[in-house]
mmCIF file of C-alpha atoms and ligand atoms in Angstrom:
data_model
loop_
_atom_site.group_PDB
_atom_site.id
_atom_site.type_symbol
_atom_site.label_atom_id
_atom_site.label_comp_id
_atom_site.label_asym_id
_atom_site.label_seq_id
_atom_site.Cartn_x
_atom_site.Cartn_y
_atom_site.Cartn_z
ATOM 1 C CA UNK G 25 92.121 66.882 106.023
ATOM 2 C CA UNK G 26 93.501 69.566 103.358
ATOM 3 C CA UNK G 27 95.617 68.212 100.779
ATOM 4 C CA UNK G 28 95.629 70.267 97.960
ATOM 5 C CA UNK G 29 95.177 73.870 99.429
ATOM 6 C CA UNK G 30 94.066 76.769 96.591
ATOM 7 C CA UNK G 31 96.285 79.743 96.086
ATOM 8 C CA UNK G 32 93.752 81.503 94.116
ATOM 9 C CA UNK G 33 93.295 84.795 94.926
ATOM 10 C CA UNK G 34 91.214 87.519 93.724
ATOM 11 C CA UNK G 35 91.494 91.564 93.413
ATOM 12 C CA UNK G 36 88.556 92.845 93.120
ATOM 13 C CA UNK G 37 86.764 90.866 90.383
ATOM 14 C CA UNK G 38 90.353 89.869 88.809
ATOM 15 C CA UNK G 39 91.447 86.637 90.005
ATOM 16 C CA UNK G 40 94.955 85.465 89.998
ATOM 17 C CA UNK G 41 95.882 81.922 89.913
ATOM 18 C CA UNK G 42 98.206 82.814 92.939
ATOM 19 C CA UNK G 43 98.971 85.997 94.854
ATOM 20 C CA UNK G 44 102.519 86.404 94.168
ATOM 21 C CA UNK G 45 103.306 89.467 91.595
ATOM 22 C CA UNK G 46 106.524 90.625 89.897
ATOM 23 C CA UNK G 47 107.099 94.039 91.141
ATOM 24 C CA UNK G 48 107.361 97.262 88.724
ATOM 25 C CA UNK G 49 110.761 97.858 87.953
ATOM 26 C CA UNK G 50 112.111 94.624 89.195
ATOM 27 C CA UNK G 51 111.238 92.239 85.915
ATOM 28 C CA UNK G 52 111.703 94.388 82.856
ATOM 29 C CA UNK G 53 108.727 93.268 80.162
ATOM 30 C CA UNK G 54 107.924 89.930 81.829
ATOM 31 C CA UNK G 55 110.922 88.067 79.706
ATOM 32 C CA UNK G 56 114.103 88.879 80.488
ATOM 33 C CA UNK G 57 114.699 86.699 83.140
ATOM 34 C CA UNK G 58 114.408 83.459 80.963
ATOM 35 C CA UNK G 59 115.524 80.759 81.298
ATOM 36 C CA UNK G 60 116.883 81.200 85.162
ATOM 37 C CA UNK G 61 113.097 82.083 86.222
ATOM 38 C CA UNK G 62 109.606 81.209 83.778
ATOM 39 C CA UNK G 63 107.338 84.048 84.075
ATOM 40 C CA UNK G 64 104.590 81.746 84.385
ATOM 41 C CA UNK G 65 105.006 80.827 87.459
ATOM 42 C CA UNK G 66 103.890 84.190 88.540
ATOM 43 C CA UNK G 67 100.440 85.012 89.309
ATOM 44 C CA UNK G 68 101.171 88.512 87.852
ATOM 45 C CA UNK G 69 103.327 90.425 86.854
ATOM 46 C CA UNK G 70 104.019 94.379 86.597
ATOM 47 C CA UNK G 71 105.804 95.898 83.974
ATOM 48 C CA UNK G 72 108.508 98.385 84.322
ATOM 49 C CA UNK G 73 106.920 102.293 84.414
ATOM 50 C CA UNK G 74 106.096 103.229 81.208
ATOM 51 C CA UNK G 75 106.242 107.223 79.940
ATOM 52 C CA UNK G 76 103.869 108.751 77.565
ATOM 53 C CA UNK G 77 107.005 109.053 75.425
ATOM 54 C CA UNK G 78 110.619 107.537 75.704
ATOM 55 C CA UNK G 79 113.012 108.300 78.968
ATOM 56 C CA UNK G 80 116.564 107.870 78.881
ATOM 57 C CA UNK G 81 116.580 107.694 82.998
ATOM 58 C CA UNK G 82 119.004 109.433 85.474
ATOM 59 C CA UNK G 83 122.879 109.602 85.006
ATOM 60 C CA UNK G 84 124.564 106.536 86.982
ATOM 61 C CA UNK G 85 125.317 105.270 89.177
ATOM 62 C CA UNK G 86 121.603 104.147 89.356
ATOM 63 C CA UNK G 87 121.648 101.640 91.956
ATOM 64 C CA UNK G 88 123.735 100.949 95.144
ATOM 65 C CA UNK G 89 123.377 98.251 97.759
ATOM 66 C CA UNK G 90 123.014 98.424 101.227
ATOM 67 C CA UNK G 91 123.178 96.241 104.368
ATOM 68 C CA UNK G 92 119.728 95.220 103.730
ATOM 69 C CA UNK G 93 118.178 96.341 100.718
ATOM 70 C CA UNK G 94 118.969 98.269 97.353
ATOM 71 C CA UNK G 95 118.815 101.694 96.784
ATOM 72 C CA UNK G 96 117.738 102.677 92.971
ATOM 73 C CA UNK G 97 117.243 105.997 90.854
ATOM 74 C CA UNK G 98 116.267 104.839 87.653
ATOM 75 C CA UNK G 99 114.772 107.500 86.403
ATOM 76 C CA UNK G 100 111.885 105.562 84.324
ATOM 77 C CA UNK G 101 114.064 104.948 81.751
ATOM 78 C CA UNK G 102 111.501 103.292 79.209
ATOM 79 C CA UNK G 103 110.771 103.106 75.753
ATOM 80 C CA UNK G 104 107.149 104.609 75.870
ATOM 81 C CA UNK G 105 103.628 103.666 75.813
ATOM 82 C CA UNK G 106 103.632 103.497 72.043
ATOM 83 C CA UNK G 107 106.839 100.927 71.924
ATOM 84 C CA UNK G 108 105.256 98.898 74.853
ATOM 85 C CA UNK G 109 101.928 98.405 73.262
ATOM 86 C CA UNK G 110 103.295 97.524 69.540
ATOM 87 C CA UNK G 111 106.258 95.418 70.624
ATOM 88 C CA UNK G 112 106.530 94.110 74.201
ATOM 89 C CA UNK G 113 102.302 93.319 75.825
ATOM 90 C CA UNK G 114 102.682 91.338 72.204
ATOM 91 C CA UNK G 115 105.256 89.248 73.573
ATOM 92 C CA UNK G 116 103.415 88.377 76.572
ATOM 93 C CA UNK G 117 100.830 85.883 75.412
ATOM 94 C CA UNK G 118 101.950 83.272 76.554
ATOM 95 C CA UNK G 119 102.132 84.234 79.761
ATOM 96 C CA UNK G 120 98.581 85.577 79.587
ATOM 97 C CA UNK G 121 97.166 81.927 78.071
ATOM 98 C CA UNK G 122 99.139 80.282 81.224
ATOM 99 C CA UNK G 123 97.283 82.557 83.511
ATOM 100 C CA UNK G 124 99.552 84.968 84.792
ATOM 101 C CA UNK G 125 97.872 88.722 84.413
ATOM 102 C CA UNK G 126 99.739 91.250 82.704
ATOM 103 C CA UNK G 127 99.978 94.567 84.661
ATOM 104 C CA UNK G 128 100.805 97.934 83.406
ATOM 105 C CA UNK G 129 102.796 100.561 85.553
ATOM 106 C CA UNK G 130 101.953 104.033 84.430
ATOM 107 C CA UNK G 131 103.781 106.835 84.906
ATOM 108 C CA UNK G 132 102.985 110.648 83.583
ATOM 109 C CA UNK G 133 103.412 114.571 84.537
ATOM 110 C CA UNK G 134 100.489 115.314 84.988
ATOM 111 C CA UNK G 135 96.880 113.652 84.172
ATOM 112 C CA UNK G 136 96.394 114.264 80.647
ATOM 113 C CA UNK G 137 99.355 112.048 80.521
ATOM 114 C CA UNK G 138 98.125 109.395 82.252
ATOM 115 C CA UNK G 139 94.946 109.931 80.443
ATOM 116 C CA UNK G 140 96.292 109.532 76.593
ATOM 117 C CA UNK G 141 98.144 106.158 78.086
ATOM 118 C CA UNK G 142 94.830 104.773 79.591
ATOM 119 C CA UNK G 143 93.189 105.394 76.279
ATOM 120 C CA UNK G 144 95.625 103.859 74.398
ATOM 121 C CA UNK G 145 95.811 100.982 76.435
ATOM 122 C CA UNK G 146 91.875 100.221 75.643
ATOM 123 C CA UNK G 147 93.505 98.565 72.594
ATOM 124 C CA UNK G 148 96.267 96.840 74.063
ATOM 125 C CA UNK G 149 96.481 93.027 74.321
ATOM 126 C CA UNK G 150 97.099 91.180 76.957
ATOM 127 C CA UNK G 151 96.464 93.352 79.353
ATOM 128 C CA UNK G 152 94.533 92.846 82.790
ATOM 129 C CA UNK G 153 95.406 96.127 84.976
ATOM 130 C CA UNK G 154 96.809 100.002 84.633
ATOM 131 C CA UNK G 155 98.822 100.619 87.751
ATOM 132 C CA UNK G 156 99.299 104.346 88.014
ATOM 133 C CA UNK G 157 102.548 105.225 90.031
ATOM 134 C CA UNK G 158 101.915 108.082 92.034
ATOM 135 C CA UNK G 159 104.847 107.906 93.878
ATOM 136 C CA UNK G 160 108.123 107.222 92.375
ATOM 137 C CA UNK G 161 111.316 109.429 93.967
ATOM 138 C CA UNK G 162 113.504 109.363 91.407
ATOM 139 C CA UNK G 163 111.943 111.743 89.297
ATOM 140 C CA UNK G 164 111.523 115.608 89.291
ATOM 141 C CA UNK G 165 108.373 115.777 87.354
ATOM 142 C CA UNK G 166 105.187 113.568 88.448
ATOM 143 C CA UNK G 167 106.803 111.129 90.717
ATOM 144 C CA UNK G 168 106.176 110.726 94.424
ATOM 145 C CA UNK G 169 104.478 114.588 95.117
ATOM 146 C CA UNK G 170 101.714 112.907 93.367
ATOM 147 C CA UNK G 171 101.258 110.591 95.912
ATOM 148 C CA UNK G 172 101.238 112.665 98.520
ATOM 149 C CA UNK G 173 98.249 115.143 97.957
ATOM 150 C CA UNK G 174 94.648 113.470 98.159
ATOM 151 C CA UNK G 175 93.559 116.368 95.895
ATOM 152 C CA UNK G 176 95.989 114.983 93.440
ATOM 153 C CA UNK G 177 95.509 111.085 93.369
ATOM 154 C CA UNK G 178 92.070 112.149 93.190
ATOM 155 C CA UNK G 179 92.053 114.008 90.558
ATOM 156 C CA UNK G 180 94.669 111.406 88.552
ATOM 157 C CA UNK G 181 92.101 108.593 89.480
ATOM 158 C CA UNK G 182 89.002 109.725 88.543
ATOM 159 C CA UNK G 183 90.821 111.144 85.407
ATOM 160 C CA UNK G 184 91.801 107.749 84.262
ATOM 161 C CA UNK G 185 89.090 105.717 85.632
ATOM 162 C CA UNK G 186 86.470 107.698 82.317
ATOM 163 C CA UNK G 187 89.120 106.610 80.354
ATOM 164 C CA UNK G 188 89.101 103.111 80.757
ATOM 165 C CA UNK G 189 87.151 99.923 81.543
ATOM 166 C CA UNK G 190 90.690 98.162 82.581
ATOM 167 C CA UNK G 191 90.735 97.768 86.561
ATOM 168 C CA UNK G 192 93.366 100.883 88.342
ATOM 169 C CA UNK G 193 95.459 99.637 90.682
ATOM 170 C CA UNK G 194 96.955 102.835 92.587
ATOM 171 C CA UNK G 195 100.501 102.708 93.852
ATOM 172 C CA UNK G 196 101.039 104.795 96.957
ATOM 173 C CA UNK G 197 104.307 106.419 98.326
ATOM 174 C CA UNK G 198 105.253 105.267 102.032
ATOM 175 C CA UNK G 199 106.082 108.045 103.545
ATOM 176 C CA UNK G 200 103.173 110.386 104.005
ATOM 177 C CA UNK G 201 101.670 112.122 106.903
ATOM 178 C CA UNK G 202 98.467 109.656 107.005
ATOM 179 C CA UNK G 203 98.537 107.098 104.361
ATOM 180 C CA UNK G 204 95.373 106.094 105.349
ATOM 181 C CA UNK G 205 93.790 109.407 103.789
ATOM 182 C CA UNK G 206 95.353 109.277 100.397
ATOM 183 C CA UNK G 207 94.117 106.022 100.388
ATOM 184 C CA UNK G 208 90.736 106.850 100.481
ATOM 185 C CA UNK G 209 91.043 109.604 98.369
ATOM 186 C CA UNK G 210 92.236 106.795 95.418
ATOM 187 C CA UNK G 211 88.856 104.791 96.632
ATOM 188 C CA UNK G 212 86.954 107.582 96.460
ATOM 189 C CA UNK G 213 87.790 107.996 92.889
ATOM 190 C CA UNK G 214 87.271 104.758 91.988
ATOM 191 C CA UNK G 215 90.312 103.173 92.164
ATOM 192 C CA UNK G 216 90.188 99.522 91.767
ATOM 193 C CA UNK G 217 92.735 98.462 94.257
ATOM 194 C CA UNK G 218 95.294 100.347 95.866
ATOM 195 C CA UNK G 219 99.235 98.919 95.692
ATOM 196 C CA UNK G 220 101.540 100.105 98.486
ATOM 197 C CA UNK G 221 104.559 100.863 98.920
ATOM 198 C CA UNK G 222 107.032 102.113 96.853
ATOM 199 C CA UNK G 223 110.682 102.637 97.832
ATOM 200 C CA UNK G 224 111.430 104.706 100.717
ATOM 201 C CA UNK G 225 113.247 107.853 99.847
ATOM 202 C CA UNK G 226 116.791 107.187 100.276
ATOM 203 C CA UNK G 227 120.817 109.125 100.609
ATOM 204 C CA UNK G 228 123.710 107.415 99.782
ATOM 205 C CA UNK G 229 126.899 108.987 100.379
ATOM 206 C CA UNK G 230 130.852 107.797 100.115
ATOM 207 C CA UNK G 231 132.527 109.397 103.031
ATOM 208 C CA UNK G 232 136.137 108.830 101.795
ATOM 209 C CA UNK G 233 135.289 110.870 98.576
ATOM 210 C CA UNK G 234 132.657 113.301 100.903
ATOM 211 C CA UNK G 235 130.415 113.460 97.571
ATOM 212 C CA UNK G 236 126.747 111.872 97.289
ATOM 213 C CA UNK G 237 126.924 108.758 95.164
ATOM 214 C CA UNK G 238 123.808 108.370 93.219
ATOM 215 C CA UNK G 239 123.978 110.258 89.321
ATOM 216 C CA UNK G 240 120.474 111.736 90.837
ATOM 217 C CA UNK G 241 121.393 112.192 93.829
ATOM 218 C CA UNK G 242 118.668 110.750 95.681
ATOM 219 C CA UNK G 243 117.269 107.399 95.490
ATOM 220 C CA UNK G 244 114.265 105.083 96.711
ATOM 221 C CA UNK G 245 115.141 101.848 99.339
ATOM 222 C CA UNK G 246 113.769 98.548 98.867
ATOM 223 C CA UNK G 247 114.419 95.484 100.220
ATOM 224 C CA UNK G 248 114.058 93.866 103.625
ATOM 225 C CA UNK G 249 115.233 96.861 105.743
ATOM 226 C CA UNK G 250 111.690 98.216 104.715
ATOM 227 C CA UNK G 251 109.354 95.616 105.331
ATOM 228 C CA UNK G 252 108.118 96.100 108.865
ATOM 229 C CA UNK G 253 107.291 99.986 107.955
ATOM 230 C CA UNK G 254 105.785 98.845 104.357
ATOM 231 C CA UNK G 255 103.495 96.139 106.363
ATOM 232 C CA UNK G 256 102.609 98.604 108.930
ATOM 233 C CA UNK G 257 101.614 100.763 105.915
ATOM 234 C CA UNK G 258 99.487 97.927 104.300
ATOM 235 C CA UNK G 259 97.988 97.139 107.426
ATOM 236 C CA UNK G 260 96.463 100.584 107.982
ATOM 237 C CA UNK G 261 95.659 100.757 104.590
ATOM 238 C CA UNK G 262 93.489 97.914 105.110
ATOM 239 C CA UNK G 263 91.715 98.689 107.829
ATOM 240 C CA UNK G 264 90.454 102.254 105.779
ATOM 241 C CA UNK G 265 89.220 100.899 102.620
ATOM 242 C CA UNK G 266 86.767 98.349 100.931
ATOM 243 C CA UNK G 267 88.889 98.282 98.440
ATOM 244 C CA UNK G 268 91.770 95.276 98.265
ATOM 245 C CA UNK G 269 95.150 96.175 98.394
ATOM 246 C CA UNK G 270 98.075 94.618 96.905
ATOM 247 C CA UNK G 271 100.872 94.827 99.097
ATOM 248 C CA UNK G 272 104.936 95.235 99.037
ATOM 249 C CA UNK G 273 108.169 95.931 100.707
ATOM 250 C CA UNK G 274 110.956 93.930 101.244
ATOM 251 C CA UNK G 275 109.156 90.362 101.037
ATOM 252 C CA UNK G 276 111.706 88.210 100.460
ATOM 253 C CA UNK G 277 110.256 84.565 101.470
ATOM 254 C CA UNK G 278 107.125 82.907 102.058
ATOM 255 C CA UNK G 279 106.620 84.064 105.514
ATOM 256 C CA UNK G 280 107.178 87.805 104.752
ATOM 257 C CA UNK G 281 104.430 87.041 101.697
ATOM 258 C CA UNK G 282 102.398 85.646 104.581
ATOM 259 C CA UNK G 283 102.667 88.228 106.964
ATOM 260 C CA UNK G 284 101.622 90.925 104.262
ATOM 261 C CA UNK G 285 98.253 88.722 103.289
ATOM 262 C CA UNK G 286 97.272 88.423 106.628
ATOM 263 C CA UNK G 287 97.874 91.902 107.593
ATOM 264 C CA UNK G 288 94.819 92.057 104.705
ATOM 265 C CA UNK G 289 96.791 92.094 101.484
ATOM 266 C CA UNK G 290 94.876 89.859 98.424
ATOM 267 C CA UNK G 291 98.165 89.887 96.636
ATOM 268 C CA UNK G 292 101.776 90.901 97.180
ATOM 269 C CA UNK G 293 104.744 92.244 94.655
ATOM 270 C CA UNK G 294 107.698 90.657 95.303
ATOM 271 C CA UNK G 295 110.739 93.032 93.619
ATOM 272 C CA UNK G 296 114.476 93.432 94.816
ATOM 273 C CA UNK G 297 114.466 89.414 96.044
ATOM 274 C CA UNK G 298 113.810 88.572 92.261
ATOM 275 C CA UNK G 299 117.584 90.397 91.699
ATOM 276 C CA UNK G 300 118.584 87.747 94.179
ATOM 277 C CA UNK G 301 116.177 84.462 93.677
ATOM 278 C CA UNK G 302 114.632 84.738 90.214
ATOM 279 C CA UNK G 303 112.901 81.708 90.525
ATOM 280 C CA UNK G 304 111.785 83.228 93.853
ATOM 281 C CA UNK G 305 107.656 83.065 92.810
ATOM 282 C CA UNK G 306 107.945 79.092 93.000
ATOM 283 C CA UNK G 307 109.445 79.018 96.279
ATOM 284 C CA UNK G 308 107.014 81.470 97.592
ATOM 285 C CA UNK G 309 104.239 79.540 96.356
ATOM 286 C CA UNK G 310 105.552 76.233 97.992
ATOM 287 C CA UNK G 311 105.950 77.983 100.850
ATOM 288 C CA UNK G 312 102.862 79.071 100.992
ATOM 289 C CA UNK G 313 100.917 76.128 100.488
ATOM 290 C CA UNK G 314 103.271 74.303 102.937
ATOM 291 C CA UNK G 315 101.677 76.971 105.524
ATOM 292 C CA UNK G 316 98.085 76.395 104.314
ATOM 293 C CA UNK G 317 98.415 72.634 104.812
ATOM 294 C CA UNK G 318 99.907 73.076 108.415
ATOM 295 C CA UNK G 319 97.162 75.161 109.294
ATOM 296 C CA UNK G 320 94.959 73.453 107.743
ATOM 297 C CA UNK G 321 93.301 76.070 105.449
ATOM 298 C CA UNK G 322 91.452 75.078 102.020
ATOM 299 C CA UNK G 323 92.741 78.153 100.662
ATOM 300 C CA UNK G 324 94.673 81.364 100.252
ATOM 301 C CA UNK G 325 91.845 83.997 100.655
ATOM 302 C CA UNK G 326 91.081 82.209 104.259
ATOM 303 C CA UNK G 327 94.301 83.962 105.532
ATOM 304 C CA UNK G 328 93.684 87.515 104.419
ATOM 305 C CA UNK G 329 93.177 89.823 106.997
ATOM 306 C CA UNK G 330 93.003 87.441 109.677
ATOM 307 C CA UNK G 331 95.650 89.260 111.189
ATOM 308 C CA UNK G 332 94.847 89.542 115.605
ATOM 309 C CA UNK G 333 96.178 91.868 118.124
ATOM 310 C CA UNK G 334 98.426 90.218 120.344
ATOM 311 C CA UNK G 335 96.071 89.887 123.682
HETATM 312 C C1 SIN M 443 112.636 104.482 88.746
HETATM 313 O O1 SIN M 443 112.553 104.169 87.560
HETATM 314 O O2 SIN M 443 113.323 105.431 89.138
HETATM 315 C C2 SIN M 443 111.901 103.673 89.787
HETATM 316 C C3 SIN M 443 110.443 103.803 89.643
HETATM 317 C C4 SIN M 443 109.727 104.004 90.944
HETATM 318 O O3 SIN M 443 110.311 103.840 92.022
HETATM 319 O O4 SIN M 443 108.548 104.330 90.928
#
């Protein structure tokens, strides 16, 4: 009988001591939720996207909420590579001694950008992974175009892969004609893992004042109301590369984390729920392990993938 089921995971050669991830965006520099959640408790956890240089962001209102998820425009606003690497990945050791990897979300214009960050990072401590976002919609420059054209994430990949012996994670966009190509296309150039899916591009608009309501404009959607189209995404995903993927949308409990990892996920981001349940990592994990026991699996990794058709 299984009493003490593993959530150990691994992606790629990195292992995690569990597969649940603070998403980009969603959990600043890995402190600022202390003390209502410990960072710790996370398996990993993704820094906001970080600029070659500083961003002030878009013009609010930056994020609006909607029946079932949130819409944001940030705008990257971030302090820069340089900033990061002196002041905040310092401030993360203890989180790296306690196990938890440290994950840094890249974003650039173009690849010599990403390029001068991925060399930088070669002497940044503690730091386990580069995640280059290829697809964010909140930003004219760079952003989610990238994402979109295999020729591009290509190019970005391979670019950053000579640059640096840290594992790239690549961060898709959802919405694409056939996600399944740019996939490969990141695998292809040696992409590590591939981490999908970003916010859906979004509208918001107030009717009684007949204007748009976002500062940018336009926005990306997270939260639950994406979930069934991000797993769908993951799922294909999975099916088209050797790579592992990492996946996200909308997970929001332990089942939704479940549903992701067997749909062939090694690891999920959990984001917008954090803005709801900080401590939402523990209560994933418990639920998790509460599912392992039931089904009487020795560990996390024996559920990836194992995903069947209904018959
Ligand atoms: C933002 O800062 O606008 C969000 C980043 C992203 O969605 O990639």
């Amino acid at each position: 009988m299984v009493t003490h089921p593993s959530l150990a995971t691994t992606v790629g050669s990195l292992e995690f001591k569990n597969p649940i991830i603070a998403a980009s965006g969603t959990f600043g520099y890995g402190r600022e939720y202390e003390p209502s959640a410990d960072p710790r408790v996370f398996g990993g956890v993704a820094l906001k996207g970080t600029t070659p240089k500083p961003q002030a962001g878009n013009p609010p209102p930056r994020l609006v909420e909607t029946p079932a998820g949130l819409v944001n425009s940030i705008g990257l606003e971030n302090p820069g590579i340089a900033v990061v690497i002196k002041e905040k990945l310092p401030q993360l050791e203890d989180l790296a001694s306690a196990g938890t990897r440290i994950i840094l979300n890249l974003s650039a214009d173009d690849d010599n950008g990403f390029v001068s960050m991925a060399e930088k990072c070669n002497q940044a401590s503690p730091l386990d992974v580069l995640e280059l976002n290829l697809s964010c919609p909140n930003i004219k420059a760079g952003g989610m175009h990238f994402g979109t054209d295999p020729k591009v994430v290509s190019k970005i990949t391979s670019a950053v892969k000579k640059a640096t012996a840290l594992p790239i994670w690549v961060k898709l966009a959802p919405l694409v004609t056939d996600i399944t190509v740019i996939a490969r296309s990141a695998e292809d150039a040696g992409a590590d893992a591939i981490s999908l899916v970003n916010t859906l591009p979004a509208l918001v608009v107030d009717v009684e004042r007949q204007r748009t309501v976002l500062g940018n404009t336009f926005g990306g959607l997270s939260g639950p109301a994406i979930l069934p189209f991000a797993l769908r995404q993951v799922y294909m995903v999975a099916q088209a590369v050797k790579i592992p993927v990492v996946g996200m949308g909308g997970i929001s409990c332990s089942d939704d984390a479940c549903a992701f990892l067997l749909a062939g996920a090694s690891a999920v981001q959990v984001g917008t729920a954090i803005f709801v349940q900080p401590d939402i990592a523990e209560r994933i994990c418990d639920g998790l392990s509460q599912y392992l026991l039931e089904k009487g699996y020795e560990e996390i990794t024996d559920i990836v993938g194992r995903l069947a058709q209904k018959d």
